[in-house]
N, CA, C and O atoms as a printed pandas DataFrame, in Angstrom:
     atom_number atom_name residue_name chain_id  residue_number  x_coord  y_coord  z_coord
0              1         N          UNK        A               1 -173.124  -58.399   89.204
1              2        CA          UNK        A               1 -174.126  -59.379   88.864
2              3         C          UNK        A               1 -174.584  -59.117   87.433
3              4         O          UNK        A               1 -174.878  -57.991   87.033
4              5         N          UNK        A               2 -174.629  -60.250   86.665
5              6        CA          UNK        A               2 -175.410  -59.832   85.476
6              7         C          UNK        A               2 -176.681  -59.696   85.359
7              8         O          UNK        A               2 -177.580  -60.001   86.144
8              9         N          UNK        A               3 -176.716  -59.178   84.244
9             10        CA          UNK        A               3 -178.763  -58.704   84.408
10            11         C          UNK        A               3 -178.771  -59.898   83.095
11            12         O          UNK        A               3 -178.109  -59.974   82.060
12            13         N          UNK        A               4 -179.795  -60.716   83.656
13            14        CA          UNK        A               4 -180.526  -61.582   82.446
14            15         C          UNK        A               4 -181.883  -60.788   81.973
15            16         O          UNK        A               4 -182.687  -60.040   82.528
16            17         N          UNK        A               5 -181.679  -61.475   80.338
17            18        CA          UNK        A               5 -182.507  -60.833   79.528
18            19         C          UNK        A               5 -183.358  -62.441   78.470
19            20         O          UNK        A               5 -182.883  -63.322   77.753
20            21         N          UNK        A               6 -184.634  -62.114   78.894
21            22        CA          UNK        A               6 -185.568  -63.054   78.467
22            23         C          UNK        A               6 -185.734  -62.934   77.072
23            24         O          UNK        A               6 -186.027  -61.851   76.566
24            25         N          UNK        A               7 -185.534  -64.190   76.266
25            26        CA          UNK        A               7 -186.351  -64.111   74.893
26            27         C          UNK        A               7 -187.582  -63.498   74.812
27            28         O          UNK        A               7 -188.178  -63.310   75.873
28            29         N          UNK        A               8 -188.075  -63.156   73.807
29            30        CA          UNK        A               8 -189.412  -62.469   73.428
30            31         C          UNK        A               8 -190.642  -63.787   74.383
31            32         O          UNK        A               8 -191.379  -63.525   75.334
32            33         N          UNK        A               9 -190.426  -65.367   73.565
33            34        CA          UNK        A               9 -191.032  -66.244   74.189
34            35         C          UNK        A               9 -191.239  -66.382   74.977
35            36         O          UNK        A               9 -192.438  -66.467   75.241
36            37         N          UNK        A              10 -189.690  -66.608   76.631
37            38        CA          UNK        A              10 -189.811  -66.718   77.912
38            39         C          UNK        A              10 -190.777  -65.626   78.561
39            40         O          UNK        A              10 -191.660  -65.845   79.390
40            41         N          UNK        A              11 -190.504  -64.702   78.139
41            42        CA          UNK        A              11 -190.669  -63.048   78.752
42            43         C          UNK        A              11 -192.271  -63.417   78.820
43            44         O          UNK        A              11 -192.865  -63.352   79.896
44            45         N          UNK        A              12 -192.992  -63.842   77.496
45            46        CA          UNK        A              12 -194.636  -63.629   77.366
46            47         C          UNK        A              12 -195.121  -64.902   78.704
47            48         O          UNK        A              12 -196.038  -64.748   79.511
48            49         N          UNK        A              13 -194.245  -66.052   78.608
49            50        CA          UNK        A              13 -194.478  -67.039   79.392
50            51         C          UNK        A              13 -194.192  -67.072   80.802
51            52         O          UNK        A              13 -194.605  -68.010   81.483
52            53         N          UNK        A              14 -193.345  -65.884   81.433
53            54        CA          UNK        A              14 -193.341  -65.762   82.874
54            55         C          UNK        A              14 -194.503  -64.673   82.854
55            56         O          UNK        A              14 -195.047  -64.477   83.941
56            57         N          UNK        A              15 -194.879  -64.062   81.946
57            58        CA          UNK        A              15 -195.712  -62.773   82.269
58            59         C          UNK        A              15 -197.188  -63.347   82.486
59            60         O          UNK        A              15 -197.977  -63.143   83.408
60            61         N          UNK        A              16 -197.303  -64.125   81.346
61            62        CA          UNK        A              16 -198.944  -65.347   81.799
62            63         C          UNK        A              16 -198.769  -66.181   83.043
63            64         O          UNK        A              16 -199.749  -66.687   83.588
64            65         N          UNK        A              17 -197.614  -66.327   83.480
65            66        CA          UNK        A              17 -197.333  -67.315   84.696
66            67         C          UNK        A              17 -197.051  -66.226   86.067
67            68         O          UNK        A              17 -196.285  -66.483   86.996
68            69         N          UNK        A              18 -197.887  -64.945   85.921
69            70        CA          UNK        A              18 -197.932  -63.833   87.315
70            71         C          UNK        A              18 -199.544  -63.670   87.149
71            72         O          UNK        A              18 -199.988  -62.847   86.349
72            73         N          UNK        A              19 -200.649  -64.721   88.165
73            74        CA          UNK        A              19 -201.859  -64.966   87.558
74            75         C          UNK        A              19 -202.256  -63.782   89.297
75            76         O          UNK        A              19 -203.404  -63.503   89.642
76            77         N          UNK        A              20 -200.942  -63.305   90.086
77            78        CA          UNK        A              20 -201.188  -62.447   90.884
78            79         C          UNK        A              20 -201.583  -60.731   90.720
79            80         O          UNK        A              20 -202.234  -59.912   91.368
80            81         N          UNK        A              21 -200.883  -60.738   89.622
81            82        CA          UNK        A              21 -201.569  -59.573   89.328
82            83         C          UNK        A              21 -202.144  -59.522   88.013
83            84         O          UNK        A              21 -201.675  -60.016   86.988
84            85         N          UNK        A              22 -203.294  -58.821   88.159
85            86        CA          UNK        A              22 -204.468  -58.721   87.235
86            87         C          UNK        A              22 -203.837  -57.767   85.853
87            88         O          UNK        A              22 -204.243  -58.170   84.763
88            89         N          UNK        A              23 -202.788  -56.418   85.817
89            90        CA          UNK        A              23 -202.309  -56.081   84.791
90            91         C          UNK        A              23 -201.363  -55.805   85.360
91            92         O          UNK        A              23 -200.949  -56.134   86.472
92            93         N          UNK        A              24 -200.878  -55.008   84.395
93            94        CA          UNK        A              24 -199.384  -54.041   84.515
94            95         C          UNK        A              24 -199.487  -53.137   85.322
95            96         O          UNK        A              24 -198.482  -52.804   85.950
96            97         N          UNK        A              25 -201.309  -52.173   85.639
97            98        CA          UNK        A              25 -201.004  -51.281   86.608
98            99         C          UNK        A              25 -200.281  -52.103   88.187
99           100         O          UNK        A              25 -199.319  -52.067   88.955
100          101         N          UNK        A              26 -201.224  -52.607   87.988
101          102        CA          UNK        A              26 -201.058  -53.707   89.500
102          103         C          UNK        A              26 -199.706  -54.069   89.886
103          104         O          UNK        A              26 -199.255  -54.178   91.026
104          105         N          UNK        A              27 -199.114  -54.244   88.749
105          106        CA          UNK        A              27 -197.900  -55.330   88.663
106          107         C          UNK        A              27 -196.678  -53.571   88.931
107          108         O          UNK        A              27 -195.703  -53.672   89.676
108          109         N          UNK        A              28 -196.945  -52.366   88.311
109          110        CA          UNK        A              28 -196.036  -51.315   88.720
110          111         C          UNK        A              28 -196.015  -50.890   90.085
111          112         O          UNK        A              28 -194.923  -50.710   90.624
112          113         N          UNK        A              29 -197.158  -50.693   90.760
113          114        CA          UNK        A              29 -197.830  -50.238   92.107
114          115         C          UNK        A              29 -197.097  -51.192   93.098
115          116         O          UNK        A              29 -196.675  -50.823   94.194
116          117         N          UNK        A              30 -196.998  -52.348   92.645
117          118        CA          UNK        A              30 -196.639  -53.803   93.463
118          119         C          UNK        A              30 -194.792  -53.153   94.031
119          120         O          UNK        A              30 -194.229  -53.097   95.124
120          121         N          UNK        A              31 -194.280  -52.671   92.217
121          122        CA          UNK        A              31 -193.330  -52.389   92.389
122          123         C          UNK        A              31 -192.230  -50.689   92.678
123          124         O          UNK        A              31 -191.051  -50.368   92.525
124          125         N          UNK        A              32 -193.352  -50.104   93.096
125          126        CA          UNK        A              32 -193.454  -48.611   93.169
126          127         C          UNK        A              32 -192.869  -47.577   92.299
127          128         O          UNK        A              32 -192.078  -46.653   92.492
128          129         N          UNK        A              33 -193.739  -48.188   90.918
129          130        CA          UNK        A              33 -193.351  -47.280   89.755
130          131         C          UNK        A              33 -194.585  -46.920   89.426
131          132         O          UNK        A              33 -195.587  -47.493   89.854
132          133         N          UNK        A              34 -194.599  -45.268   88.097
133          134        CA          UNK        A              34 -195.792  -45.459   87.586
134          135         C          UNK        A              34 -195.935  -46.187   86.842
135          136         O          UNK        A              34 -195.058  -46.697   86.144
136          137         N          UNK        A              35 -197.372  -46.453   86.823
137          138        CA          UNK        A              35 -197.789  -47.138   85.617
138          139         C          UNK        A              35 -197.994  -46.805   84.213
139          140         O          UNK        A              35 -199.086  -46.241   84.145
140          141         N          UNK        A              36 -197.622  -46.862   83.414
141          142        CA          UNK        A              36 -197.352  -47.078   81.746
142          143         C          UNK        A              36 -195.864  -46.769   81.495
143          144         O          UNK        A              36 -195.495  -46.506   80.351
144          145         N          UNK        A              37 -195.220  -46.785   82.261
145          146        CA          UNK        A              37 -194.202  -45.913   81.714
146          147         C          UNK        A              37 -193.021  -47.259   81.582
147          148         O          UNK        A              37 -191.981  -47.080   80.948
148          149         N          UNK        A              38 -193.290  -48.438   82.176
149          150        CA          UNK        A              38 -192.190  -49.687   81.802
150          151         C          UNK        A              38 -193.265  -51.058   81.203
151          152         O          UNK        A              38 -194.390  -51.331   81.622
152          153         N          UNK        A              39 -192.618  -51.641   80.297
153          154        CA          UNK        A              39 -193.267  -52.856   80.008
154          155         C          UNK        A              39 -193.289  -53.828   80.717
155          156         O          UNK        A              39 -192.564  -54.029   81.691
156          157         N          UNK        A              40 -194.576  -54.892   80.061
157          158        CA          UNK        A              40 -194.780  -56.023   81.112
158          159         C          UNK        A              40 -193.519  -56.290   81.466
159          160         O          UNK        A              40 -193.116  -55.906   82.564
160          161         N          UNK        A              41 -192.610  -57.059   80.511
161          162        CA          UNK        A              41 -190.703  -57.673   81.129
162          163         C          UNK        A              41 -190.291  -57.211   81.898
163          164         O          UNK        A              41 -189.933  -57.768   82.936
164          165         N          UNK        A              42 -190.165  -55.532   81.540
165          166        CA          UNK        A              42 -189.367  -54.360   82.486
166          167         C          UNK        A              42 -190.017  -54.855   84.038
167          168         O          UNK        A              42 -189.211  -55.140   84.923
168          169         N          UNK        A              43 -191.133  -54.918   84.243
169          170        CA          UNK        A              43 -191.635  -54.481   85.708
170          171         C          UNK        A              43 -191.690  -56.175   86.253
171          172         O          UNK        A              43 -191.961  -56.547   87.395
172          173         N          UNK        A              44 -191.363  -57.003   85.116
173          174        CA          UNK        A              44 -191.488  -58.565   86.005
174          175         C          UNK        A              44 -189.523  -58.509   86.293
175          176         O          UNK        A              44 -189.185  -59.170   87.276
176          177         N          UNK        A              45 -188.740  -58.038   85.782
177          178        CA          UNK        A              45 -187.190  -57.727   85.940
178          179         C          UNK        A              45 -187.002  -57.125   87.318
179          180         O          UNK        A              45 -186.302  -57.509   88.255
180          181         N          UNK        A              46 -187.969  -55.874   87.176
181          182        CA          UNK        A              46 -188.076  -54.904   88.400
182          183         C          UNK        A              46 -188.422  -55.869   89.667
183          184         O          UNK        A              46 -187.619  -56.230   90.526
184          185         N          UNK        A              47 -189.681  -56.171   89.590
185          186        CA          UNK        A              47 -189.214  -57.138   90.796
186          187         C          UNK        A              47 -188.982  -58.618   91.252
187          188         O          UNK        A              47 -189.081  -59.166   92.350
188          189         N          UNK        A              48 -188.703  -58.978   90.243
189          190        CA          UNK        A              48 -187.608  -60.423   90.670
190          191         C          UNK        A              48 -186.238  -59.779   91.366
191          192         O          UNK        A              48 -185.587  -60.168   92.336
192          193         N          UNK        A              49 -186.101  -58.881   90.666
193          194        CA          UNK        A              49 -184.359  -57.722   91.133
194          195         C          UNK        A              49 -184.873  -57.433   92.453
195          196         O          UNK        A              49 -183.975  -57.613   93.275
196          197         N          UNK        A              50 -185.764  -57.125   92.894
197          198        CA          UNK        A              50 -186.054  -56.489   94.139
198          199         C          UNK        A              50 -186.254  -57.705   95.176
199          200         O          UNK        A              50 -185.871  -57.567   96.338
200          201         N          UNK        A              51 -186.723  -58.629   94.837
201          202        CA          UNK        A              51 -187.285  -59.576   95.406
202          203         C          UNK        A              51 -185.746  -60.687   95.916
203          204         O          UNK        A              51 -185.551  -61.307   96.961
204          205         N          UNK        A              52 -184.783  -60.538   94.512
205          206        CA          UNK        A              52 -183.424  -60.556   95.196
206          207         C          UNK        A              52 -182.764  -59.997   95.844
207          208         O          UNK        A              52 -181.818  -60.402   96.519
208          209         N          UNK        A              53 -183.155  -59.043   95.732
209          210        CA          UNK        A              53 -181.905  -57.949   96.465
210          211         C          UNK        A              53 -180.971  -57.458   95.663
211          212         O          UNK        A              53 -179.860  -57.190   96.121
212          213         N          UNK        A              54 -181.267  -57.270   94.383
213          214        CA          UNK        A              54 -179.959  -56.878   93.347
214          215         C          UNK        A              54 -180.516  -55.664   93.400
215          216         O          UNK        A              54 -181.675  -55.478   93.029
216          217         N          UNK        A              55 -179.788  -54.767   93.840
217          218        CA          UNK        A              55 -179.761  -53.022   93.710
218          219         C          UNK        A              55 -179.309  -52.631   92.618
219          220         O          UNK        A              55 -179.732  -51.605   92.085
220          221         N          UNK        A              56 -178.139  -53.565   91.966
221          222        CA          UNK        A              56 -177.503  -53.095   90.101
222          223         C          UNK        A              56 -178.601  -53.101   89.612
223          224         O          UNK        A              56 -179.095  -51.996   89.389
224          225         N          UNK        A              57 -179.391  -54.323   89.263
225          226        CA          UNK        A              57 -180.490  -54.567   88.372
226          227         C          UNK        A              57 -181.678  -53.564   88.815
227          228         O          UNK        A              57 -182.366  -53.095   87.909
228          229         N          UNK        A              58 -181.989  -53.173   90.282
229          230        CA          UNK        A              58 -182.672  -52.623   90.253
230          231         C          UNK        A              58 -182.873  -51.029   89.672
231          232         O          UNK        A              58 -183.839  -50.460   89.164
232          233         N          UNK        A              59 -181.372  -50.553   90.024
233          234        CA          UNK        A              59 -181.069  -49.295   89.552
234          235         C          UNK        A              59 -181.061  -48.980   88.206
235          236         O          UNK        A              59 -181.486  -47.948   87.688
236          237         N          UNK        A              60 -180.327  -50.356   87.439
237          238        CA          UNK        A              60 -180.270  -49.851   86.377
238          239         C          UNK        A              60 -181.679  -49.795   85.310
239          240         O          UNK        A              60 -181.777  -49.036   84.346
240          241         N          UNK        A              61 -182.641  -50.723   85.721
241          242        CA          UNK        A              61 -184.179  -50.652   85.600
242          243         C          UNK        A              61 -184.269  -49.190   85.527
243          244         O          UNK        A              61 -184.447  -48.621   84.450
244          245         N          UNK        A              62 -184.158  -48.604   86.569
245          246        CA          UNK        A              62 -184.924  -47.352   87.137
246          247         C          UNK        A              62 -184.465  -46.094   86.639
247          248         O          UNK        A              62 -185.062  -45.019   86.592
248          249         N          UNK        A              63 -183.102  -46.450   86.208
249          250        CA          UNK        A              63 -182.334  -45.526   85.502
250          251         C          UNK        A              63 -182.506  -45.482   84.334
251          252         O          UNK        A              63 -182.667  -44.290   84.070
252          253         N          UNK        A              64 -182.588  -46.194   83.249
253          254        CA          UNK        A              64 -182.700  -46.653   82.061
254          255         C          UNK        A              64 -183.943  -46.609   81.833
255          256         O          UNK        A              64 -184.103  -46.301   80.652
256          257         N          UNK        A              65 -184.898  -46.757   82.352
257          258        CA          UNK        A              65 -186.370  -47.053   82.255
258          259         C          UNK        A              65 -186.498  -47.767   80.873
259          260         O          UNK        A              65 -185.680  -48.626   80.546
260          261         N          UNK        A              66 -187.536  -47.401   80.066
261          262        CA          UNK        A              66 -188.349  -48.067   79.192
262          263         C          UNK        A              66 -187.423  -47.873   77.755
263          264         O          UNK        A              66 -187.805  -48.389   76.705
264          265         N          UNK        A              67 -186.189  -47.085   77.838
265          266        CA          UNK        A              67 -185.040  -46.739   76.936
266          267         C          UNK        A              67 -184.318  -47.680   76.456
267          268         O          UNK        A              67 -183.779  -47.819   75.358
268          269         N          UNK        A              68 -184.375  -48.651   77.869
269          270        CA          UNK        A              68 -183.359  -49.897   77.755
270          271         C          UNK        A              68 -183.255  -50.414   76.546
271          272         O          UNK        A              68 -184.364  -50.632   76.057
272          273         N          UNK        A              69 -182.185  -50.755   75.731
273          274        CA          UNK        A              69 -182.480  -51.503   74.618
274          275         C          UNK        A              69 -181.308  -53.376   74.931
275          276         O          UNK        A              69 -180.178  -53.274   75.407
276          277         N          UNK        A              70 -181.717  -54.367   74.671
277          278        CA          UNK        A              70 -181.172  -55.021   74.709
278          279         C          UNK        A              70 -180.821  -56.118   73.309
279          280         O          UNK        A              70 -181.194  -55.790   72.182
280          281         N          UNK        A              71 -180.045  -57.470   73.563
281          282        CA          UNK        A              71 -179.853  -57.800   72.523
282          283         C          UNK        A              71 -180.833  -58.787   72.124
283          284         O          UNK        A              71 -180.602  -59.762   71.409
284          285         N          UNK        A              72 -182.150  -58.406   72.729
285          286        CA          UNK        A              72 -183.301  -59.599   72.179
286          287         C          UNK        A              72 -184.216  -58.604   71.517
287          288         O          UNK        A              72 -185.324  -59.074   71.258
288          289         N          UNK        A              73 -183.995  -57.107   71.116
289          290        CA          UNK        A              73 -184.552  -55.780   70.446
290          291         C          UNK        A              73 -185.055  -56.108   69.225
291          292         O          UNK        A              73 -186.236  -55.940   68.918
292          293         N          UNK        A              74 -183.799  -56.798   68.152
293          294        CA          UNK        A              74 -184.413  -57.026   67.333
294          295         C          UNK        A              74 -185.078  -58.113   66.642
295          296         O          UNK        A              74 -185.768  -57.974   65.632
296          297         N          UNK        A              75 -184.836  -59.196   67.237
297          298        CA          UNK        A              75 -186.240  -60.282   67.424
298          299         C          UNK        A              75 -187.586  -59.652   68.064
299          300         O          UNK        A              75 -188.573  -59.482   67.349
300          301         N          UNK        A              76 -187.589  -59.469   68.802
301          302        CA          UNK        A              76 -188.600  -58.825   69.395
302          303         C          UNK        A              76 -189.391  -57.610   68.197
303          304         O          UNK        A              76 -190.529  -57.798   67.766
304          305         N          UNK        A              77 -188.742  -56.690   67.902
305          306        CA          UNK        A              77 -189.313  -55.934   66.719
306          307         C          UNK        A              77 -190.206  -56.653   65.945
307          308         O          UNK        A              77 -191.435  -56.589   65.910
308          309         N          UNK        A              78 -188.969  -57.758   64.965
309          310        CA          UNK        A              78 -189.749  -58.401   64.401
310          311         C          UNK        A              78 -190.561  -59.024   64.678
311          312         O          UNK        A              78 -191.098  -59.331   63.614
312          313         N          UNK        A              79 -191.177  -59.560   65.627
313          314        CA          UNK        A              79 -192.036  -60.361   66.446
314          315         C          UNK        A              79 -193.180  -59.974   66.129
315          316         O          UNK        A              79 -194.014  -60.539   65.422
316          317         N          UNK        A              80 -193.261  -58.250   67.056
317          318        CA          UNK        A              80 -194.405  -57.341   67.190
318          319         C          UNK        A              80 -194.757  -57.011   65.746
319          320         O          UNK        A              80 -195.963  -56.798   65.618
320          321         N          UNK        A              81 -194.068  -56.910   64.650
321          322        CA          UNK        A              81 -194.463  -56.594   62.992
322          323         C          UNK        A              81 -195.312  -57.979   62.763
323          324         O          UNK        A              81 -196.431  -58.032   62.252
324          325         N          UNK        A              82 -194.621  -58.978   63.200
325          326        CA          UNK        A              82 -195.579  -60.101   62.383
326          327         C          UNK        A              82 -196.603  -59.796   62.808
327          328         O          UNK        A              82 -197.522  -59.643   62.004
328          329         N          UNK        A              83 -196.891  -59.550   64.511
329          330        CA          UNK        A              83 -198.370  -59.970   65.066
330          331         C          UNK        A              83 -198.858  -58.586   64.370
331          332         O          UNK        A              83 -199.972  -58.365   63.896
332          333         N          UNK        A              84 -198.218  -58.082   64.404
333          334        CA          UNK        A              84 -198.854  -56.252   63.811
334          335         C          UNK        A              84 -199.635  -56.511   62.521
335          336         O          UNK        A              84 -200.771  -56.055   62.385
336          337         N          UNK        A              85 -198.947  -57.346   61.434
337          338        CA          UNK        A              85 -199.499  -57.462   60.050
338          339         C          UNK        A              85 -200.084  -58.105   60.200
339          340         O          UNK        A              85 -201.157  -57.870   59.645
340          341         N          UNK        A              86 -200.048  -59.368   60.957
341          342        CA          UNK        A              86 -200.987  -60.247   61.144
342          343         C          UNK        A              86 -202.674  -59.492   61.478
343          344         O          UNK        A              86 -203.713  -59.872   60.938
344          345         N          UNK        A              87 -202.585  -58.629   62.258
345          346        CA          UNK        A              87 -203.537  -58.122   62.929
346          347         C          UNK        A              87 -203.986  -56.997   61.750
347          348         O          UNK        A              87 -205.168  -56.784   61.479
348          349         N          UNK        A              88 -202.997  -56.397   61.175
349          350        CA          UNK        A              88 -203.639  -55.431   60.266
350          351         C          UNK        A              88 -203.853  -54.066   61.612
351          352         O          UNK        A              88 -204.915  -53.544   61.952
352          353         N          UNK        A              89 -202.634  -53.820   62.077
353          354        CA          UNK        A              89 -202.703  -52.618   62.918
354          355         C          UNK        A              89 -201.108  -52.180   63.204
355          356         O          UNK        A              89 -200.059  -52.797   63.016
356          357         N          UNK        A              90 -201.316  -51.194   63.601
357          358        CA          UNK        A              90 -199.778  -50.583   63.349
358          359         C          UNK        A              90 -198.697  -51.038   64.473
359          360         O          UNK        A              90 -199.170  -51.103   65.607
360          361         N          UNK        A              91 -197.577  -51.302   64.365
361          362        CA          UNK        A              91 -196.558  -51.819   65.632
362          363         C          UNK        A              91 -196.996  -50.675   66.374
363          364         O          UNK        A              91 -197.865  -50.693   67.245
364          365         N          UNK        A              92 -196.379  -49.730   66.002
365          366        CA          UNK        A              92 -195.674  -48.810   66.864
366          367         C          UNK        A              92 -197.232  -48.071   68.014
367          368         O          UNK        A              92 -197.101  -47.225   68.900
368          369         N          UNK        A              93 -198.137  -48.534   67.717
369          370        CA          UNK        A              93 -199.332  -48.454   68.718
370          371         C          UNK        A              93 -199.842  -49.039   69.779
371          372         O          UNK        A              93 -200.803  -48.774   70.500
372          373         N          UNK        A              94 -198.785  -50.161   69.761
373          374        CA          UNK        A              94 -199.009  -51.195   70.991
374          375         C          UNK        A              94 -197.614  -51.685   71.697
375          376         O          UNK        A              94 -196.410  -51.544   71.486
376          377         N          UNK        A              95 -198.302  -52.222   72.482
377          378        CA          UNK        A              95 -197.197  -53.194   73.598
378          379         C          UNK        A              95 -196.920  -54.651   73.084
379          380         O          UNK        A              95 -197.864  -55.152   72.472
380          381         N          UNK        A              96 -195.926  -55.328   73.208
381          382        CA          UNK        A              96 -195.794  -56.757   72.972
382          383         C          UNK        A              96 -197.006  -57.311   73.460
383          384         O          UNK        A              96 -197.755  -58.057   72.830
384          385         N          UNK        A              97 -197.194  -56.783   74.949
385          386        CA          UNK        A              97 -198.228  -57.658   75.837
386          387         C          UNK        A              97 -199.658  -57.553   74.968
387          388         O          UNK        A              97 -200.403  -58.526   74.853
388          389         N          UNK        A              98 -199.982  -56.073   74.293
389          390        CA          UNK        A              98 -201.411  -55.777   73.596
390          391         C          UNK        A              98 -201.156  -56.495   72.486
391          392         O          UNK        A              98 -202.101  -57.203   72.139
392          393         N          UNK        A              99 -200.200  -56.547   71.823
393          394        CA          UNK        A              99 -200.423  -57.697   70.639
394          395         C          UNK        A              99 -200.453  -59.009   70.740
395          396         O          UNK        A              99 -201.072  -59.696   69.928
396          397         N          UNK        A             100 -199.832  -59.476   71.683
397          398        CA          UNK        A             100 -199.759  -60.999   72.142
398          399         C          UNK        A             100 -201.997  -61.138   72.290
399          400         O          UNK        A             100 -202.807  -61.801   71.643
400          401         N          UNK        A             101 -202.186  -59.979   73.642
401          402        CA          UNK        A             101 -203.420  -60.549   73.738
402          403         C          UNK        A             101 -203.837  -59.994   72.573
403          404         O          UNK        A             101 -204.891  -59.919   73.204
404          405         N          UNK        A             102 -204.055  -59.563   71.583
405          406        CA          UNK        A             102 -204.953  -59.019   70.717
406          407         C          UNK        A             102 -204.849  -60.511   69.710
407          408         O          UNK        A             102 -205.888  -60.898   69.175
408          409         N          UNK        A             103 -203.443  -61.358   69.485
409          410        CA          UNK        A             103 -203.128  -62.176   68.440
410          411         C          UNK        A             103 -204.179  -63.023   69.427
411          412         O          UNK        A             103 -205.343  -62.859   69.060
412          413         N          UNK        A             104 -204.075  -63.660   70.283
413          414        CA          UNK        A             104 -204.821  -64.341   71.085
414          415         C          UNK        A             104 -205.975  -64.249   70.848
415          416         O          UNK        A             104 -206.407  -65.242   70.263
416          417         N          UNK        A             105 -206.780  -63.392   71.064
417          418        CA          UNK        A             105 -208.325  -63.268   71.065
418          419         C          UNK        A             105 -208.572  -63.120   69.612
419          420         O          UNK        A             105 -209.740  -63.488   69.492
420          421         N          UNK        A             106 -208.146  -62.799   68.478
421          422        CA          UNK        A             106 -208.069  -63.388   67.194
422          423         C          UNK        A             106 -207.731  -64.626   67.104
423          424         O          UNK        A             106 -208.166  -64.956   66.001
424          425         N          UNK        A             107 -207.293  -65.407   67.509
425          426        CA          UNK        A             107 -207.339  -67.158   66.883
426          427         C          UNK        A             107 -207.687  -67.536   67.607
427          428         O          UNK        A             107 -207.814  -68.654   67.107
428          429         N          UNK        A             108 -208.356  -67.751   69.398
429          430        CA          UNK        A             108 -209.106  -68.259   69.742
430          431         C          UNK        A             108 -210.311  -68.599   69.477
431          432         O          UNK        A             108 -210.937  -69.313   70.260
């Protein structure tokens, strides 16, 4: 089975569209991992995979953890730099998900 991999865009837009769980702890616990250790995508991958029944996808989640690199890495980089400069705070200190909401609650 192949493992699909979400644009930076889709990824933020299924992650606002899980209004079931309140964060990421919630959303790891749901999926019996700890919490901080995979990103929002990682743990919405984790269990859609589970929720199918794909044991590849699930394993290789679990195996790979937060290491994974895929081919939406470096869009995504750049992504997190814009919102980063934008914000006037450093990439490498946050999550896609903390800059998305941080860009958010700045232009709202």
């Amino acid at each position: 089975m192949t493992r699909m991999i979400l644009p930076l865009g889709a990824a933020l837009a299924v992650s606002l569209a899980v209004p079931a769980f309140a964060n990421d702890a919630q959303l790891a616990a749901s999926v019996g991992v700890e919490p901080g250790v995979y990103t929002t995508a990682e743990l919405i991958q984790l269990s859609t995979a589970m929720a199918d029944d794909d044991a590849i996808t699930v394993s290789h989640i679990l195996r790979d953890g937060p290491e994974t690199i895929s081919t939406q890495s470096a869009a995504a980089n750049q992504g997190n730099q814009q919102l980063a400069d934008f914000l006037g705070v450093n990439v490498n200190d946050y999550t896609t998900s903390e800059l998305a909401a941080m860009y958010i609650d700045a232009t709202d």
